[in-house]
GROMACS .gro file of C-alpha atoms in nm:
model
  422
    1UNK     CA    1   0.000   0.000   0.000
    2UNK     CA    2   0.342   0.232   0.075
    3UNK     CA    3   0.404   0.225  -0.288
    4UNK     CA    4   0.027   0.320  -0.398
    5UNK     CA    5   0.014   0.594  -0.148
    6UNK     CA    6   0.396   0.732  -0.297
    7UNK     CA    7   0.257   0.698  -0.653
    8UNK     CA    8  -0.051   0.917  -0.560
    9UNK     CA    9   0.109   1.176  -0.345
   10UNK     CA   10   0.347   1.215  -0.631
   11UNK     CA   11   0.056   1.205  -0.853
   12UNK     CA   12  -0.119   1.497  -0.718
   13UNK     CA   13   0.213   1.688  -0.675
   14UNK     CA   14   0.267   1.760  -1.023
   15UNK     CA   15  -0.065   1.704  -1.163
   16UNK     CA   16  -0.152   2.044  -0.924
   17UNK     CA   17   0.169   2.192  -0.904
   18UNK     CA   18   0.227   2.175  -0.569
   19UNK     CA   19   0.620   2.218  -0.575
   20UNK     CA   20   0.611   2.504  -0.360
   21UNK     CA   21   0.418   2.286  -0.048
   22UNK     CA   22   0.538   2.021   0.154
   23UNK     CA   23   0.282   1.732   0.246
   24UNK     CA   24   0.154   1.779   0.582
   25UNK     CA   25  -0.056   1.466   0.683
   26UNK     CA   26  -0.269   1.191   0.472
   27UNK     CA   27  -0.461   0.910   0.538
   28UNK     CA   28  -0.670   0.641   0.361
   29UNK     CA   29  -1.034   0.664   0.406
   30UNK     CA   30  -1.401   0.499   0.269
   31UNK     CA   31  -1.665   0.596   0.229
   32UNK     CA   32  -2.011   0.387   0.133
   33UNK     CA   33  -2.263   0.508  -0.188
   34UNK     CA   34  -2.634   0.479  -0.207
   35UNK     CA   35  -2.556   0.219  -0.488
   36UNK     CA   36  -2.392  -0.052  -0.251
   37UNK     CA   37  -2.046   0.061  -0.351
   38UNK     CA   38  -1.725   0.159  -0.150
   39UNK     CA   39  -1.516   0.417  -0.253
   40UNK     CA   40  -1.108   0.441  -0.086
   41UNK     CA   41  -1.013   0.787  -0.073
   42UNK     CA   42  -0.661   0.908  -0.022
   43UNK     CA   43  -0.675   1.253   0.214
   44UNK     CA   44  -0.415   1.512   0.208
   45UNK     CA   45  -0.316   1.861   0.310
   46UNK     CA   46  -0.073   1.989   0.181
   47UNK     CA   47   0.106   2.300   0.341
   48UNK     CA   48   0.311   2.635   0.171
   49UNK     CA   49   0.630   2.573   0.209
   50UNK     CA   50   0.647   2.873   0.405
   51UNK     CA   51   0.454   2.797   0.695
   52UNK     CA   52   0.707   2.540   0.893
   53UNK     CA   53   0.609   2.680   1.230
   54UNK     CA   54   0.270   2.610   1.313
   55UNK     CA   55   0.113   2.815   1.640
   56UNK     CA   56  -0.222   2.561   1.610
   57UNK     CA   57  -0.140   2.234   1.434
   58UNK     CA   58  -0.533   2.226   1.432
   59UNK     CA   59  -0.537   2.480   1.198
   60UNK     CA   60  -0.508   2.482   0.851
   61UNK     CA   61  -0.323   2.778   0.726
   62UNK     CA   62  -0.382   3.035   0.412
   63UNK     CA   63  -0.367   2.862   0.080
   64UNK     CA   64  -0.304   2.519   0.256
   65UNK     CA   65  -0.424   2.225  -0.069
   66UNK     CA   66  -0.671   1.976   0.128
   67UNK     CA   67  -0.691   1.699  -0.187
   68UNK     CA   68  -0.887   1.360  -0.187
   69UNK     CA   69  -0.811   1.110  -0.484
   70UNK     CA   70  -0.967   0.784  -0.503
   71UNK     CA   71  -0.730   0.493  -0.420
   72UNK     CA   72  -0.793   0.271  -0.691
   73UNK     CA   73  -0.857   0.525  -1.018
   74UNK     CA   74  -0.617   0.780  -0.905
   75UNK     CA   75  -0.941   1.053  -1.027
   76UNK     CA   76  -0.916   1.372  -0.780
   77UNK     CA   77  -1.250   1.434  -0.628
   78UNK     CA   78  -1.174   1.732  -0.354
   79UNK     CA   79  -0.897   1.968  -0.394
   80UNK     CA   80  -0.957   2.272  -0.211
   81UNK     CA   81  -0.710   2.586  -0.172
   82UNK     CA   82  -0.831   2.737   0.220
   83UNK     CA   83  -0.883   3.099   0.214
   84UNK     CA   84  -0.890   3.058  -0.167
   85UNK     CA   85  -0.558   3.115  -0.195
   86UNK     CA   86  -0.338   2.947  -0.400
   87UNK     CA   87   0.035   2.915  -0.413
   88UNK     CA   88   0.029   2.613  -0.693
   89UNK     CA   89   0.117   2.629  -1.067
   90UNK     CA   90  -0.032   2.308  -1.247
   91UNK     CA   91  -0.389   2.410  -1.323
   92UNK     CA   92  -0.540   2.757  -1.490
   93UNK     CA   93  -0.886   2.802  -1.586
   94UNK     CA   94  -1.057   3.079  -1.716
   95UNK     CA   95  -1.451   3.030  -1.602
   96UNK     CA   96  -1.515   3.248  -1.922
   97UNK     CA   97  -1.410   2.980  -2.135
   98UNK     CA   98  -1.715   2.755  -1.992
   99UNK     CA   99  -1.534   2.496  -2.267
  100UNK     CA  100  -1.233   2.439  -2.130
  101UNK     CA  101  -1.350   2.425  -1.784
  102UNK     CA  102  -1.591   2.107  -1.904
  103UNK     CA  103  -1.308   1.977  -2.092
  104UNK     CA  104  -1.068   1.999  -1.741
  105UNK     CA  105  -1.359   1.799  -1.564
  106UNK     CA  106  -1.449   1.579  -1.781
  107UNK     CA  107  -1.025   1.466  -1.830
  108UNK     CA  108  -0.992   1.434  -1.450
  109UNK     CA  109  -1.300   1.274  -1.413
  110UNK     CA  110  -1.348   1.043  -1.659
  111UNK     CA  111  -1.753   1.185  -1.691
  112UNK     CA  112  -1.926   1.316  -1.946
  113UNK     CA  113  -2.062   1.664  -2.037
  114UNK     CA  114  -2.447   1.602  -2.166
  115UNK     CA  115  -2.462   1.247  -2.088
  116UNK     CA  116  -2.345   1.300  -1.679
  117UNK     CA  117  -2.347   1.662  -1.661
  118UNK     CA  118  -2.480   1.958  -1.718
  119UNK     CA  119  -2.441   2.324  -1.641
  120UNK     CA  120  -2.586   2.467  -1.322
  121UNK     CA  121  -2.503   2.781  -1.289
  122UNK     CA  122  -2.228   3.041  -1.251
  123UNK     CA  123  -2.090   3.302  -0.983
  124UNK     CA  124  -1.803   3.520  -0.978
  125UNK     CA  125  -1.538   3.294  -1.055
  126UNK     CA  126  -1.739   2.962  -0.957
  127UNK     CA  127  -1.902   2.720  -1.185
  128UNK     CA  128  -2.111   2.447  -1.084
  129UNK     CA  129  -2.275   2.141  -1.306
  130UNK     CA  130  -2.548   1.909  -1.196
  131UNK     CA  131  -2.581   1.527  -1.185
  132UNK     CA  132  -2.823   1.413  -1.490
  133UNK     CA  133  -2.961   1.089  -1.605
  134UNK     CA  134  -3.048   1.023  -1.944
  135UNK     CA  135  -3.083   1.388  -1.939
  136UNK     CA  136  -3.319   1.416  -1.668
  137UNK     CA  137  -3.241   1.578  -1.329
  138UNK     CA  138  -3.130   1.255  -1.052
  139UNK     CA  139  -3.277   1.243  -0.653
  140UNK     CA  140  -3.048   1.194  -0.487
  141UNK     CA  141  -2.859   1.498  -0.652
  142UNK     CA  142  -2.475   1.524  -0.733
  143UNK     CA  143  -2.303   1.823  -0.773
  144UNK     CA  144  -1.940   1.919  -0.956
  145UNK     CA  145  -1.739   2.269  -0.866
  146UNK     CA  146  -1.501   2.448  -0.990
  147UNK     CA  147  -1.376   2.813  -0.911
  148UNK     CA  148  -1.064   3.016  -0.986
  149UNK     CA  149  -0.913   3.331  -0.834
  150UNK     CA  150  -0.842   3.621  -1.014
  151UNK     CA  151  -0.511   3.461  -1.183
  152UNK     CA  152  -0.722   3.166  -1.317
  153UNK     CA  153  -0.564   2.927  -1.070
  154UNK     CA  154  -0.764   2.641  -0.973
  155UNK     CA  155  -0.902   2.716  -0.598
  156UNK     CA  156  -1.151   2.513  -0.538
  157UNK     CA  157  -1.250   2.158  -0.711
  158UNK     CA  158  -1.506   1.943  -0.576
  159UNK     CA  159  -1.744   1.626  -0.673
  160UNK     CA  160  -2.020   1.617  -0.472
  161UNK     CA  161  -2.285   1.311  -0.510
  162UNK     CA  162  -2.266   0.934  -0.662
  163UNK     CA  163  -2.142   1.007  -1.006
  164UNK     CA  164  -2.109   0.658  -1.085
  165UNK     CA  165  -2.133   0.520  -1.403
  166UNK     CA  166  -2.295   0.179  -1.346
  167UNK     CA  167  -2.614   0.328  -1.236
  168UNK     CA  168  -2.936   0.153  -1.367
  169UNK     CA  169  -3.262   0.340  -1.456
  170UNK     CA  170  -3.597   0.276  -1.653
  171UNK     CA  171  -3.601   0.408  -1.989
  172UNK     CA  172  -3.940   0.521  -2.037
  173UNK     CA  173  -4.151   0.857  -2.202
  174UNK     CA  174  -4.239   1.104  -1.914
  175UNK     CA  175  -4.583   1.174  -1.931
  176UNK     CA  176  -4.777   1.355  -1.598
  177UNK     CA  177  -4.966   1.635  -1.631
  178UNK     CA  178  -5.041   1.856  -1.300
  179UNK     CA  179  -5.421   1.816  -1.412
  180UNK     CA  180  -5.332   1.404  -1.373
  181UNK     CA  181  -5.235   1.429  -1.051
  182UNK     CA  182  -5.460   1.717  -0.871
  183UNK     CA  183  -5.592   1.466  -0.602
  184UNK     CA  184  -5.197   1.427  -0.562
  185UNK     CA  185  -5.182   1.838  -0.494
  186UNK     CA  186  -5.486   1.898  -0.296
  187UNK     CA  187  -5.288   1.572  -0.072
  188UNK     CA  188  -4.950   1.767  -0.043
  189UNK     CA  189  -5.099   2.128   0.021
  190UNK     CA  190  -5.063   2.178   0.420
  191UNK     CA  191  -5.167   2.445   0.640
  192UNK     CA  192  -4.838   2.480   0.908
  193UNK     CA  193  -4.679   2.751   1.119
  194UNK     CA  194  -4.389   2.937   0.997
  195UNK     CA  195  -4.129   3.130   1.195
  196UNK     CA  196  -4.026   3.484   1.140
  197UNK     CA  197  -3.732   3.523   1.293
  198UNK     CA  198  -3.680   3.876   1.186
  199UNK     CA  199  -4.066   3.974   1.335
  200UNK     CA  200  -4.060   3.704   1.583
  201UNK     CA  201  -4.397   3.578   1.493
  202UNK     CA  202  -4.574   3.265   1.339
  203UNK     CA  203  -4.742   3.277   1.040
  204UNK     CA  204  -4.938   3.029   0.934
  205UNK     CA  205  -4.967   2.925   0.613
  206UNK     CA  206  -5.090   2.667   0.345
  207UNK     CA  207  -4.782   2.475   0.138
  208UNK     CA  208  -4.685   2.201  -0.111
  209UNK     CA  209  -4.485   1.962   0.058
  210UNK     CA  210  -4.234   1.797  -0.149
  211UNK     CA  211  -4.304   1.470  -0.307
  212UNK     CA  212  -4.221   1.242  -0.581
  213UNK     CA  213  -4.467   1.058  -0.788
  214UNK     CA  214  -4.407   0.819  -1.016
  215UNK     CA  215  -4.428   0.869  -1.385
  216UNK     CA  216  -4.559   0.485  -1.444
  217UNK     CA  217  -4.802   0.402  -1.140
  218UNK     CA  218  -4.865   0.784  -0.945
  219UNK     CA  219  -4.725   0.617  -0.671
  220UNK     CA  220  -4.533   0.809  -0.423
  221UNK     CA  221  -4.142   0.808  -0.300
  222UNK     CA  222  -4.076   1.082  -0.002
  223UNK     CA  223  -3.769   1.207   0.067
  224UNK     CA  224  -3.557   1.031   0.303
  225UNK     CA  225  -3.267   0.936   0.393
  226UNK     CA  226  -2.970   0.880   0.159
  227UNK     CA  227  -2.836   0.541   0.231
  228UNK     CA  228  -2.847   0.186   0.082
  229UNK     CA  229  -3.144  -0.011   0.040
  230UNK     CA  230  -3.029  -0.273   0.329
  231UNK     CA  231  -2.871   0.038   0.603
  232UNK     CA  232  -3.249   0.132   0.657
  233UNK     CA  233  -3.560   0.034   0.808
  234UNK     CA  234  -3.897   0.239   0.859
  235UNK     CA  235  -4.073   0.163   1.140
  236UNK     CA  236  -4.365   0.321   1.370
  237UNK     CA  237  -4.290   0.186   1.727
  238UNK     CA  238  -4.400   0.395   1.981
  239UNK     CA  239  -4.173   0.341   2.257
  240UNK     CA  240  -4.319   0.299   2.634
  241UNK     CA  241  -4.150   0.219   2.934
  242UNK     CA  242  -4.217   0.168   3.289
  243UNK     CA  243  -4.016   0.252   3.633
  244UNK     CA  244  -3.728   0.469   3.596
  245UNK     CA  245  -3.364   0.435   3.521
  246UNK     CA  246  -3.134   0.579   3.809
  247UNK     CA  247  -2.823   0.595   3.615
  248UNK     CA  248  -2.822   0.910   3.406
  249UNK     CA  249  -2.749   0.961   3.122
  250UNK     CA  250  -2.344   1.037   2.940
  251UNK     CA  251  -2.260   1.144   2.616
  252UNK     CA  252  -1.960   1.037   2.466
  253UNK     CA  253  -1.770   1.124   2.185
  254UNK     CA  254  -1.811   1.007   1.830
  255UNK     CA  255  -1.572   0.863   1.624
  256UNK     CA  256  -1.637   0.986   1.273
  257UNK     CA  257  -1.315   0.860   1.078
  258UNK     CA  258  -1.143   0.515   1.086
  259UNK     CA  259  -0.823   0.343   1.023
  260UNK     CA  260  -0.828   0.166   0.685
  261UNK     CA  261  -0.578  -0.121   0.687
  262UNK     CA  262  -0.391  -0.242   0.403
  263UNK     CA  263  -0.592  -0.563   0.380
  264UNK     CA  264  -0.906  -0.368   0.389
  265UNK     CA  265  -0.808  -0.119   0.071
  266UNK     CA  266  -0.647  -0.462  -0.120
  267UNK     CA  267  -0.967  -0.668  -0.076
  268UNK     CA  268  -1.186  -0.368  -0.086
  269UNK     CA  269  -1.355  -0.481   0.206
  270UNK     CA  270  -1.732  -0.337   0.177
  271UNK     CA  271  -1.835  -0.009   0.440
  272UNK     CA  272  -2.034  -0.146   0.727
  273UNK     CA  273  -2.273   0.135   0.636
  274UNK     CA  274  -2.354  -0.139   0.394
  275UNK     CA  275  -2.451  -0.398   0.597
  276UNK     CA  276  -2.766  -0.511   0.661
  277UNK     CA  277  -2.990  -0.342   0.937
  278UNK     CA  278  -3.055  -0.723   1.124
  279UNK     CA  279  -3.341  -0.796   1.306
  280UNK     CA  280  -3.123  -0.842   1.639
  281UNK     CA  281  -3.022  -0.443   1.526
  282UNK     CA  282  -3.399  -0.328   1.502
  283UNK     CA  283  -3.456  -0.505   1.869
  284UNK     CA  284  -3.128  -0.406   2.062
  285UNK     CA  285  -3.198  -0.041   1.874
  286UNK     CA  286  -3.530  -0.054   2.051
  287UNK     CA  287  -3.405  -0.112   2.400
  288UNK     CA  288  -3.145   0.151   2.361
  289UNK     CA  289  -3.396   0.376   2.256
  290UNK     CA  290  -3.612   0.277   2.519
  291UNK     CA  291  -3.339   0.247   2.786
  292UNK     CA  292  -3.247   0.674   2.659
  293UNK     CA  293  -3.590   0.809   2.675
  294UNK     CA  294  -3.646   0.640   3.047
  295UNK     CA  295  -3.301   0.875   3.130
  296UNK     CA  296  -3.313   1.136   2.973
  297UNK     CA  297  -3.735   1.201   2.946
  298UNK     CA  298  -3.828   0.957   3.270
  299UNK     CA  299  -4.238   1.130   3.207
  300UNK     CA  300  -4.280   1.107   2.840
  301UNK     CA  301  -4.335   0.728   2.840
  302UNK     CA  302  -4.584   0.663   2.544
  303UNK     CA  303  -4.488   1.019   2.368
  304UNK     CA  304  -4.222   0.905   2.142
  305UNK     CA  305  -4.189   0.684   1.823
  306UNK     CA  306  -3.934   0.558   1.662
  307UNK     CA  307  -3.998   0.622   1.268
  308UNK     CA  308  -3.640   0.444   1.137
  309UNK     CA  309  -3.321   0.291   1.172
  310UNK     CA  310  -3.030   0.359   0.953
  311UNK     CA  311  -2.659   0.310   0.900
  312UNK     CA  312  -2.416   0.633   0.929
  313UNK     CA  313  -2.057   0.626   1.041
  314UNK     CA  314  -2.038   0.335   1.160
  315UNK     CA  315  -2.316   0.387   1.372
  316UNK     CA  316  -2.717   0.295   1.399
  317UNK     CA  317  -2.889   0.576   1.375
  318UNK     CA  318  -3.200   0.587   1.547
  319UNK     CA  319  -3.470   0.877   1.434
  320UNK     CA  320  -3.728   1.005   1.670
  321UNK     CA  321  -4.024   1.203   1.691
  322UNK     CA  322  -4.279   1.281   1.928
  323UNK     CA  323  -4.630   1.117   1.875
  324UNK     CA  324  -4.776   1.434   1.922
  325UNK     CA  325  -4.631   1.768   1.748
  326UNK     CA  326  -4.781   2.124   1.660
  327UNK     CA  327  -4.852   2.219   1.338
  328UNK     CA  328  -4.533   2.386   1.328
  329UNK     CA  329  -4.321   2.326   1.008
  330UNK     CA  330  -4.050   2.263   1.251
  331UNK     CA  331  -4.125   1.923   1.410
  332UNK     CA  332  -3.923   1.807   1.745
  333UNK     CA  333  -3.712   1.496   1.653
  334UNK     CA  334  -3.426   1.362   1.799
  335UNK     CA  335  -3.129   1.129   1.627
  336UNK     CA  336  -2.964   0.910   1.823
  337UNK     CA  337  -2.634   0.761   1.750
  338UNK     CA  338  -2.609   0.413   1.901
  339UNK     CA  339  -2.277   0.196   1.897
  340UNK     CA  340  -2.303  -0.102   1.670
  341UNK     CA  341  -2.078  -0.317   1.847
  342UNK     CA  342  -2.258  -0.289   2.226
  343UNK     CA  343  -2.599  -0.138   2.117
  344UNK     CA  344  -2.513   0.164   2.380
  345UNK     CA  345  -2.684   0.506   2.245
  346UNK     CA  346  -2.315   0.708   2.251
  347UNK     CA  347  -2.458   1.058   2.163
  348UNK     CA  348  -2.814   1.224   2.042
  349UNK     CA  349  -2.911   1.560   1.823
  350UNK     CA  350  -3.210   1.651   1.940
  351UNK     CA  351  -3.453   1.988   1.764
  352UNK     CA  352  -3.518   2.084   2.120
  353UNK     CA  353  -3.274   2.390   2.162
  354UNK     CA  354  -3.415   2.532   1.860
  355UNK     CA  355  -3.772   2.506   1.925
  356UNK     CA  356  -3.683   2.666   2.217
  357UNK     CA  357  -3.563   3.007   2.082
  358UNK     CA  358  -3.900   3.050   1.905
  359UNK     CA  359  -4.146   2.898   2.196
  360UNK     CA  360  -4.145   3.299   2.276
  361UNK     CA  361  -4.244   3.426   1.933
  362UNK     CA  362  -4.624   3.545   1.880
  363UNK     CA  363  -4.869   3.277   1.850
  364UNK     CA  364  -4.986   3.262   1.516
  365UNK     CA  365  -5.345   3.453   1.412
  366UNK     CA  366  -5.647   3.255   1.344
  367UNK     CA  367  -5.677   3.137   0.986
  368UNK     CA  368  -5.915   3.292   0.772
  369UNK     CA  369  -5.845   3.106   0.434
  370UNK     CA  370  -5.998   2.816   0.323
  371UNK     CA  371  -5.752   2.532   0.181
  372UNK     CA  372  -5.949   2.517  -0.093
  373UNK     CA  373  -5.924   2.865  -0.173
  374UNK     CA  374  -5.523   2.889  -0.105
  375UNK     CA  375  -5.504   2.532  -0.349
  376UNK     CA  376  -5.695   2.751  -0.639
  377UNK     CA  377  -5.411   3.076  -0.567
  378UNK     CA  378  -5.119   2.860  -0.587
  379UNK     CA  379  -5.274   2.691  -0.912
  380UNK     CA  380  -5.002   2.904  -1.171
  381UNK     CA  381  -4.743   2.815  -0.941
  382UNK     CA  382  -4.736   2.431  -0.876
  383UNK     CA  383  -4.447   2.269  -1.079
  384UNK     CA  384  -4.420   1.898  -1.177
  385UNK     CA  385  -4.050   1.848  -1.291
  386UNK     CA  386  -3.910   1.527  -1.465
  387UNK     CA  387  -3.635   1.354  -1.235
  388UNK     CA  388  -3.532   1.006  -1.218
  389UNK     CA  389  -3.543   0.911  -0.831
  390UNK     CA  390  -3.343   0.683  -0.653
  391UNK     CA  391  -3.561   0.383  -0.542
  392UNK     CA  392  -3.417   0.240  -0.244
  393UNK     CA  393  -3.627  -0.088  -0.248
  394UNK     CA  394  -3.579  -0.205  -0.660
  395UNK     CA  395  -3.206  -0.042  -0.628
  396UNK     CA  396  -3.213   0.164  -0.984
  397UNK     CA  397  -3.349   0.461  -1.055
  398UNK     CA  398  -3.749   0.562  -1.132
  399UNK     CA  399  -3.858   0.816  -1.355
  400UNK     CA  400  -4.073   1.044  -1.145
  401UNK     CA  401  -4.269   1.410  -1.131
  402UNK     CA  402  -4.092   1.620  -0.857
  403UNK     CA  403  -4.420   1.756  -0.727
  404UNK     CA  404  -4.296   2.139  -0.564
  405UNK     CA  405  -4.409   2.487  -0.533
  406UNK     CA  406  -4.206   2.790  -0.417
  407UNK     CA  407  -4.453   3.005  -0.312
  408UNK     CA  408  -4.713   2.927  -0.026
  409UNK     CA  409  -5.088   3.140   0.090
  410UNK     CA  410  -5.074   3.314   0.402
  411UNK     CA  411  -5.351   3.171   0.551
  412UNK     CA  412  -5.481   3.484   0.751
  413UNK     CA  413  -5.487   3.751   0.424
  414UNK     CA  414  -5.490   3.502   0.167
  415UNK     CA  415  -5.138   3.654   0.000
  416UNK     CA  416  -4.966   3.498  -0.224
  417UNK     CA  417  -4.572   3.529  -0.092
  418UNK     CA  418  -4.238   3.359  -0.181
  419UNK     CA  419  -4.159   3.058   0.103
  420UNK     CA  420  -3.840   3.285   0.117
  421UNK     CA  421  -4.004   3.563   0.269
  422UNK     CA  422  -4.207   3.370   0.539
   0.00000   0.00000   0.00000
């Protein structure tokens, strides 16, 4: 693995130009796609050569290159320049010349403008080009940057997303119509509670919620969580508990990188984030869950459920929500992140402390506007997009209607106003 990890680090040294840095640090890492695939990852900073002494080893100084480039294909897919300074002479770009910044990515990439990617948009000096599928926009999405400073050095590179080219998907003619699916619409349109934060109030008011439906069936896919098909499990299992727990609770840190061995990058041993969430992981999840609730919220026995179970990091990830919320469009959840190896609940994110900052704002007013009447003033503004949707259960990609809407009714005066700007 020495020689691999020379060959690279050599690699990126003059493929960037990095003669004027000294390497720093690196380390081999993986990393698990929704697509049941690992990907080994060399990671390295590089420093300037003129910053030997360090005051915060911590801290990555001005212009420092932080570069990943997978193990196997030797393909960079992060090199970023911090501060957006550069001090490197192997790549210039002018963003003008939007053909020669396609031709740079699709050389180091090995993609394809048109047939992987497409233009997104531009800003300043930064580019950035979307995932596609069969020229259709792709849920989960990917994204590829590039920016420049003022020179036309390269200062930022990065590949964001599954851009993998084995990817299956149904080839098929995309035909919904909104007026097809308008039992679909009336479905999605909610009335909820929006913060202000700027006027401290809540407004309520009636909005799409996101959906995909499918172009073959109308059938529905939800957004969720982006992980393979077998690293998640939905459930609905209201947790209850009785007695209390005397030992309280005690976070402990999380371990979000690993130590790839040489064995594991030669035999390209699969992520765990791959494995399979077991039925002995959905019931020792439980009690963990159950065992963390009777701690940390000994009265709310009966209050919670436990909606899924995934893989992250190495860990199970255990998703929460109370049983009963307001109508809020911010919903109290908590994520717990249990250790796979004991089935001990090591650390939790919980909405709580946010709620909390706006349980002071002013209640919203009494609504005044009828859904039906807020479905008929959204009418010119409900879009149904073609994407191809990742569907976690056949493992290929759907063709679907993204069913959205960026504009909502306020349901006290009946205007018509940009989500933005509630």
């Amino acid at each position: 693995m020495k020689s691999r990890i020379n060959e690279l680090i050599q690699h990126t040294k003059e493929k960037l130009g990095l003669q004027d840095y000294y390497l720093y640090r690196s380390d081999v890492r993986r990393s698990a796609t929704i697509l049941g695939d690992t990907v080994y990852t060399l990671s390295m900073e590089w420093f300037p050569n003129h910053e030997q002494d360090l005051l915060d080893e911590d801290l990555n100084p001005t212009g420092t290159a932080v570069v990943e480039v997978d193990f196997h294909t030797g393909l960079f897919t992060t090199a970023i320049f911090v501060g957006g300074i550069s001090y490197a002479e192997g790549v210039k770009l002018s963003i003008e010349d939007s053909n020669a910044v396609v031709r740079w990515i699709e050389s180091e990439t090995g993609l394809q403008e048109g047939t992987h990617f497409v233009f997104h948009k531009r800003k300043d000096k930064r580019m950035s080009f979307r995932k596609i599928l069969n020229g259709v926009s792709v849920s989960p999405s990917g994204l590829i940057e590039v920016e420049v400073d003022e020179a036309g050095n390269l200062t930022f590179f990065s590949i964001n997303g599954d851009f993998s080219k084995k990817e299956t998907f149904n080839r098929e003619k995309y035909e919904l119509t909104l007026p097809q699916v308008k039992h679909i619409v009336a479905e999605q349109l909610k009335l909820a509670e929006f913060p202000n934060m700027k006027t401290e109030k809540m407004t309520p008011a009636y909005a799409i919620e996101e959906v995909y439906i499918r172009n073959r069936d109308l059938s529905l896919i939800p957004f969720s969580v982006i992980v393979a098909e077998k690293a998640y499990v939905e459930l609905d299992k209201l947790i209850k508990w009785e007695g209390e727990v005397q030992q309280a609770f005690q976070e402990k840190s999380l371990t979000l990188t690993e130590e790839v061995s040489f064995n594991q990058v030669l035999k390209r041993e699969p992520h765990p984030d791959l494995k399979e969430v077991t039925k002995e992981d959905i019931e020792r999840s439980i009690a963990a869950v159950q065992r963390f609730l009777a701690q940390v919220y000994k009265s709310d026995s009966g209050k919670w459920s436990l909606k899924s179970i995934h893989r992250d990091k190495g860990y199970l990830v255990a998703k929460i929500q109370l049983k009963e919320q307001t109508q809020s469009v911010l919903k109290r959840n908590i994520q717990l992140f249990i250790d796979r190896s004991c089935y001990e609940v090591m650390n939790y994110m919980d909405t709580k402390s946010f709620l909390e900052m706006i349980a002071d704002f002013q209640k919203a007013e009494e609504v005044t506007v009828a859904k039906a009447e807020a479905l008929e003033k959204l009418h010119n503004f409900i879009e149904l997009t073609p994407y191809y949707v990742y569907d976690r259960k056949q493992g290929r990609y759907v063709l679907c209607g993204k069913l959205d809407c960026h504009y909502a009714v306020n349901a006290i005066t009946g205007e018509v106003i940009s989500l933005d700007d509630l």
